[in-house]
């Protein structure tokens, strides 16, 4: 965990803040201000469909069903601090995961990349390759988590950031 934290902090100092990508992405879609608001308010901009499976010590559980459960993080299994639910729908499918376009994924080099900026063949943390990437208009609600350390694993080994407090690893 300490090595992971050190690598992430060093890479974050060397790269632009990930939210600058949100501003750029939001600017292209609906104006930079809207992109900034998605980031600052956490208003459902960085979320997953309710059926998204999260890695837990007892096997995968849908994100919408988590309630104080422990989930897999780079530092071991940590308790979910909060589950956030928003009236929005997913916009992409990345390797079978329904996600909004502004959710940060951890790349193989430790940097963060928004889901809407991923490309086929990109390498995610842990050697997971992006093999599926397509537009998708989901229905219903989307969810995000607060967890100690700000990163957690989806089922299948994909490491993602919560999108909150991105200065913390």
PDB file of C-alpha atoms in Angstrom:
ATOM      1  CA  UNK A   1       0.000   0.000   0.000  1.00  0.00           C
ATOM      2  CA  UNK A   2       2.773   2.455   0.907  1.00  0.00           C
ATOM      3  CA  UNK A   3       4.538   1.852  -2.409  1.00  0.00           C
ATOM      4  CA  UNK A   4       1.260   2.307  -4.311  1.00  0.00           C
ATOM      5  CA  UNK A   5       0.536   5.542  -2.398  1.00  0.00           C
ATOM      6  CA  UNK A   6       4.030   6.895  -3.093  1.00  0.00           C
ATOM      7  CA  UNK A   7       3.801   6.052  -6.811  1.00  0.00           C
ATOM      8  CA  UNK A   8       0.393   7.692  -7.136  1.00  0.00           C
ATOM      9  CA  UNK A   9       1.462  10.846  -5.282  1.00  0.00           C
ATOM     10  CA  UNK A  10       4.607  11.232  -7.402  1.00  0.00           C
ATOM     11  CA  UNK A  11       2.720  10.767 -10.667  1.00  0.00           C
ATOM     12  CA  UNK A  12       0.051  13.194  -9.551  1.00  0.00           C
ATOM     13  CA  UNK A  13       2.692  15.887  -8.911  1.00  0.00           C
ATOM     14  CA  UNK A  14       4.102  15.378 -12.414  1.00  0.00           C
ATOM     15  CA  UNK A  15       0.787  15.445 -14.295  1.00  0.00           C
ATOM     16  CA  UNK A  16      -2.015  17.969 -14.662  1.00  0.00           C
ATOM     17  CA  UNK A  17      -4.840  17.556 -12.186  1.00  0.00           C
ATOM     18  CA  UNK A  18      -7.404  15.041 -13.443  1.00  0.00           C
ATOM     19  CA  UNK A  19     -10.168  17.606 -13.032  1.00  0.00           C
ATOM     20  CA  UNK A  20      -8.532  19.659 -15.782  1.00  0.00           C
ATOM     21  CA  UNK A  21      -9.648  16.833 -18.047  1.00  0.00           C
ATOM     22  CA  UNK A  22     -13.154  17.207 -16.644  1.00  0.00           C
ATOM     23  CA  UNK A  23     -13.067  20.887 -17.532  1.00  0.00           C
ATOM     24  CA  UNK A  24     -11.829  20.077 -21.020  1.00  0.00           C
ATOM     25  CA  UNK A  25     -14.324  17.256 -21.475  1.00  0.00           C
ATOM     26  CA  UNK A  26     -17.172  19.335 -20.048  1.00  0.00           C
ATOM     27  CA  UNK A  27     -16.171  22.250 -22.222  1.00  0.00           C
ATOM     28  CA  UNK A  28     -16.519  20.140 -25.327  1.00  0.00           C
ATOM     29  CA  UNK A  29     -19.855  18.716 -24.228  1.00  0.00           C
ATOM     30  CA  UNK A  30     -21.644  21.553 -22.463  1.00  0.00           C
ATOM     31  CA  UNK A  31     -19.247  24.304 -21.449  1.00  0.00           C
ATOM     32  CA  UNK A  32     -16.336  24.312 -19.041  1.00  0.00           C
ATOM     33  CA  UNK A  33     -18.481  25.607 -16.214  1.00  0.00           C
ATOM     34  CA  UNK A  34     -20.795  22.597 -16.413  1.00  0.00           C
ATOM     35  CA  UNK A  35     -17.801  20.261 -16.372  1.00  0.00           C
ATOM     36  CA  UNK A  36     -16.424  22.027 -13.335  1.00  0.00           C
ATOM     37  CA  UNK A  37     -19.773  21.779 -11.534  1.00  0.00           C
ATOM     38  CA  UNK A  38     -19.943  18.041 -12.183  1.00  0.00           C
ATOM     39  CA  UNK A  39     -16.543  17.693 -10.531  1.00  0.00           C
ATOM     40  CA  UNK A  40     -17.091  20.018  -7.588  1.00  0.00           C
ATOM     41  CA  UNK A  41     -20.604  18.990  -6.658  1.00  0.00           C
ATOM     42  CA  UNK A  42     -20.173  15.292  -7.341  1.00  0.00           C
ATOM     43  CA  UNK A  43     -23.674  15.509  -8.768  1.00  0.00           C
ATOM     44  CA  UNK A  44     -23.659  12.099 -10.332  1.00  0.00           C
ATOM     45  CA  UNK A  45     -20.909  12.941 -12.783  1.00  0.00           C
ATOM     46  CA  UNK A  46     -18.573  10.204 -11.618  1.00  0.00           C
ATOM     47  CA  UNK A  47     -20.752   7.152 -11.168  1.00  0.00           C
ATOM     48  CA  UNK A  48     -21.641   3.589 -12.099  1.00  0.00           C
ATOM     49  CA  UNK A  49     -24.895   1.813 -12.911  1.00  0.00           C
ATOM     50  CA  UNK A  50     -26.465   0.127  -9.886  1.00  0.00           C
ATOM     51  CA  UNK A  51     -25.663  -3.331 -11.233  1.00  0.00           C
ATOM     52  CA  UNK A  52     -21.895  -2.666 -11.297  1.00  0.00           C
ATOM     53  CA  UNK A  53     -20.168  -5.405  -9.316  1.00  0.00           C
ATOM     54  CA  UNK A  54     -17.709  -4.365  -6.612  1.00  0.00           C
ATOM     55  CA  UNK A  55     -15.062  -6.765  -5.267  1.00  0.00           C
ATOM     56  CA  UNK A  56     -15.719  -7.750  -1.628  1.00  0.00           C
ATOM     57  CA  UNK A  57     -14.242 -10.480   0.606  1.00  0.00           C
ATOM     58  CA  UNK A  58     -17.495 -12.444   0.165  1.00  0.00           C
ATOM     59  CA  UNK A  59     -17.576 -12.151  -3.616  1.00  0.00           C
ATOM     60  CA  UNK A  60     -18.964  -9.485  -5.933  1.00  0.00           C
ATOM     61  CA  UNK A  61     -21.835  -7.269  -4.742  1.00  0.00           C
ATOM     62  CA  UNK A  62     -23.770  -4.727  -6.834  1.00  0.00           C
ATOM     63  CA  UNK A  63     -22.778  -1.169  -5.932  1.00  0.00           C
ATOM     64  CA  UNK A  64     -26.432  -0.284  -5.237  1.00  0.00           C
ATOM     65  CA  UNK A  65     -26.619  -2.989  -2.540  1.00  0.00           C
ATOM     66  CA  UNK A  66     -23.505  -2.012  -0.570  1.00  0.00           C
ATOM     67  CA  UNK A  67     -24.216  -0.836   2.961  1.00  0.00           C
ATOM     68  CA  UNK A  68     -21.203  -0.627   5.257  1.00  0.00           C
ATOM     69  CA  UNK A  69     -19.611  -3.596   3.488  1.00  0.00           C
ATOM     70  CA  UNK A  70     -15.874  -3.988   3.120  1.00  0.00           C
ATOM     71  CA  UNK A  71     -14.588  -3.670  -0.443  1.00  0.00           C
ATOM     72  CA  UNK A  72     -11.259  -4.411  -2.078  1.00  0.00           C
ATOM     73  CA  UNK A  73      -8.808  -1.502  -2.247  1.00  0.00           C
ATOM     74  CA  UNK A  74      -5.054  -1.343  -2.894  1.00  0.00           C
ATOM     75  CA  UNK A  75      -4.608  -1.319   0.903  1.00  0.00           C
ATOM     76  CA  UNK A  76      -6.721  -4.407   1.516  1.00  0.00           C
ATOM     77  CA  UNK A  77     -10.404  -4.563   2.355  1.00  0.00           C
ATOM     78  CA  UNK A  78     -11.802  -1.246   3.615  1.00  0.00           C
ATOM     79  CA  UNK A  79     -15.271  -0.286   4.831  1.00  0.00           C
ATOM     80  CA  UNK A  80     -17.522   1.726   2.533  1.00  0.00           C
ATOM     81  CA  UNK A  81     -17.970   5.114   4.218  1.00  0.00           C
ATOM     82  CA  UNK A  82     -20.940   6.220   2.090  1.00  0.00           C
ATOM     83  CA  UNK A  83     -22.927   5.172  -0.970  1.00  0.00           C
ATOM     84  CA  UNK A  84     -24.170   8.043  -3.150  1.00  0.00           C
ATOM     85  CA  UNK A  85     -27.187   7.645  -5.451  1.00  0.00           C
ATOM     86  CA  UNK A  86     -28.027  10.084  -8.253  1.00  0.00           C
ATOM     87  CA  UNK A  87     -30.846  10.473 -10.773  1.00  0.00           C
ATOM     88  CA  UNK A  88     -28.715  10.185 -13.873  1.00  0.00           C
ATOM     89  CA  UNK A  89     -27.860   7.421 -16.304  1.00  0.00           C
ATOM     90  CA  UNK A  90     -24.654   5.816 -17.440  1.00  0.00           C
ATOM     91  CA  UNK A  91     -23.227   6.930 -20.781  1.00  0.00           C
ATOM     92  CA  UNK A  92     -20.550   4.361 -21.634  1.00  0.00           C
ATOM     93  CA  UNK A  93     -19.716   0.708 -21.312  1.00  0.00           C
ATOM     94  CA  UNK A  94     -16.060   0.055 -20.459  1.00  0.00           C
ATOM     95  CA  UNK A  95     -15.157  -3.656 -20.302  1.00  0.00           C
ATOM     96  CA  UNK A  96     -18.756  -4.508 -19.433  1.00  0.00           C
ATOM     97  CA  UNK A  97     -19.111  -1.749 -16.822  1.00  0.00           C
ATOM     98  CA  UNK A  98     -21.808   0.913 -17.283  1.00  0.00           C
ATOM     99  CA  UNK A  99     -20.304   4.258 -16.247  1.00  0.00           C
ATOM    100  CA  UNK A 100     -20.711   8.009 -16.699  1.00  0.00           C
ATOM    101  CA  UNK A 101     -18.201   9.746 -18.989  1.00  0.00           C
ATOM    102  CA  UNK A 102     -16.387  11.542 -16.171  1.00  0.00           C
ATOM    103  CA  UNK A 103     -15.453   8.704 -13.828  1.00  0.00           C
ATOM    104  CA  UNK A 104     -11.675   8.479 -13.187  1.00  0.00           C
ATOM    105  CA  UNK A 105     -10.026   5.120 -13.895  1.00  0.00           C
ATOM    106  CA  UNK A 106      -6.510   4.339 -12.640  1.00  0.00           C
ATOM    107  CA  UNK A 107      -4.166   3.727 -15.570  1.00  0.00           C
ATOM    108  CA  UNK A 108      -1.232   1.296 -15.613  1.00  0.00           C
ATOM    109  CA  UNK A 109       1.210   4.122 -14.821  1.00  0.00           C
ATOM    110  CA  UNK A 110      -0.858   5.286 -11.836  1.00  0.00           C
ATOM    111  CA  UNK A 111      -2.337   8.322 -13.557  1.00  0.00           C
ATOM    112  CA  UNK A 112      -6.082   8.973 -13.630  1.00  0.00           C
ATOM    113  CA  UNK A 113      -8.048   9.078 -16.873  1.00  0.00           C
ATOM    114  CA  UNK A 114     -11.711   9.914 -17.285  1.00  0.00           C
ATOM    115  CA  UNK A 115     -13.797   7.101 -18.724  1.00  0.00           C
ATOM    116  CA  UNK A 116     -14.846   9.330 -21.633  1.00  0.00           C
ATOM    117  CA  UNK A 117     -11.184   9.741 -22.614  1.00  0.00           C
ATOM    118  CA  UNK A 118     -10.294   6.025 -22.565  1.00  0.00           C
ATOM    119  CA  UNK A 119      -9.360   4.321 -25.831  1.00  0.00           C
ATOM    120  CA  UNK A 120      -9.415   0.707 -26.952  1.00  0.00           C
ATOM    121  CA  UNK A 121      -6.123  -0.919 -25.979  1.00  0.00           C
ATOM    122  CA  UNK A 122      -5.412   1.460 -23.079  1.00  0.00           C
ATOM    123  CA  UNK A 123      -3.847  -0.326 -20.137  1.00  0.00           C
ATOM    124  CA  UNK A 124      -5.451   0.095 -16.748  1.00  0.00           C
ATOM    125  CA  UNK A 125      -3.841  -0.551 -13.359  1.00  0.00           C
ATOM    126  CA  UNK A 126      -2.984  -4.202 -12.802  1.00  0.00           C
ATOM    127  CA  UNK A 127      -2.514  -4.959 -16.493  1.00  0.00           C
ATOM    128  CA  UNK A 128      -6.216  -4.796 -17.391  1.00  0.00           C
ATOM    129  CA  UNK A 129      -6.639  -3.810 -21.051  1.00  0.00           C
ATOM    130  CA  UNK A 130      -9.587  -1.771 -22.306  1.00  0.00           C
ATOM    131  CA  UNK A 131     -11.199  -4.290 -24.673  1.00  0.00           C
ATOM    132  CA  UNK A 132     -14.732  -2.891 -24.790  1.00  0.00           C
ATOM    133  CA  UNK A 133     -15.660   0.756 -25.104  1.00  0.00           C
ATOM    134  CA  UNK A 134     -18.981   1.883 -26.502  1.00  0.00           C
ATOM    135  CA  UNK A 135     -21.611   4.570 -26.010  1.00  0.00           C
ATOM    136  CA  UNK A 136     -24.560   3.483 -23.903  1.00  0.00           C
ATOM    137  CA  UNK A 137     -27.593   5.247 -22.552  1.00  0.00           C
ATOM    138  CA  UNK A 138     -28.432   3.546 -19.310  1.00  0.00           C
ATOM    139  CA  UNK A 139     -31.613   4.037 -17.368  1.00  0.00           C
ATOM    140  CA  UNK A 140     -32.391   4.852 -13.772  1.00  0.00           C
ATOM    141  CA  UNK A 141     -29.912   5.803 -11.129  1.00  0.00           C
ATOM    142  CA  UNK A 142     -26.128   5.803 -10.849  1.00  0.00           C
ATOM    143  CA  UNK A 143     -23.960   5.250  -7.774  1.00  0.00           C
ATOM    144  CA  UNK A 144     -20.583   6.177  -6.345  1.00  0.00           C
ATOM    145  CA  UNK A 145     -18.768   5.339  -3.124  1.00  0.00           C
ATOM    146  CA  UNK A 146     -16.685   7.007  -0.483  1.00  0.00           C
ATOM    147  CA  UNK A 147     -13.969   4.701   0.803  1.00  0.00           C
ATOM    148  CA  UNK A 148     -10.796   5.234   2.798  1.00  0.00           C
ATOM    149  CA  UNK A 149      -7.940   5.752   0.338  1.00  0.00           C
ATOM    150  CA  UNK A 150     -10.234   6.940  -2.491  1.00  0.00           C
ATOM    151  CA  UNK A 151      -9.584   3.986  -4.831  1.00  0.00           C
ATOM    152  CA  UNK A 152     -11.375   0.651  -5.040  1.00  0.00           C
ATOM    153  CA  UNK A 153     -11.628  -2.392  -7.278  1.00  0.00           C
ATOM    154  CA  UNK A 154     -14.540  -3.318  -9.451  1.00  0.00           C
ATOM    155  CA  UNK A 155     -15.090  -7.028  -9.995  1.00  0.00           C
ATOM    156  CA  UNK A 156     -12.647  -8.079 -12.719  1.00  0.00           C
ATOM    157  CA  UNK A 157      -9.686  -6.182 -11.290  1.00  0.00           C
ATOM    158  CA  UNK A 158     -10.433  -2.677 -12.604  1.00  0.00           C
ATOM    159  CA  UNK A 159      -9.122  -0.041 -10.167  1.00  0.00           C
ATOM    160  CA  UNK A 160     -11.079   3.226 -10.073  1.00  0.00           C
ATOM    161  CA  UNK A 161     -10.891   6.435  -8.071  1.00  0.00           C
ATOM    162  CA  UNK A 162     -13.972   7.759  -6.273  1.00  0.00           C
ATOM    163  CA  UNK A 163     -13.565  11.116  -8.007  1.00  0.00           C
ATOM    164  CA  UNK A 164     -13.623  12.842  -4.632  1.00  0.00           C
ATOM    165  CA  UNK A 165     -10.621  14.449  -2.893  1.00  0.00           C
ATOM    166  CA  UNK A 166      -8.280  13.720  -5.777  1.00  0.00           C
ATOM    167  CA  UNK A 167      -5.320  15.214  -3.910  1.00  0.00           C
ATOM    168  CA  UNK A 168      -5.555  12.206  -1.600  1.00  0.00           C
ATOM    169  CA  UNK A 169      -4.568   8.759  -2.763  1.00  0.00           C
TER     170      UNK A 169
END
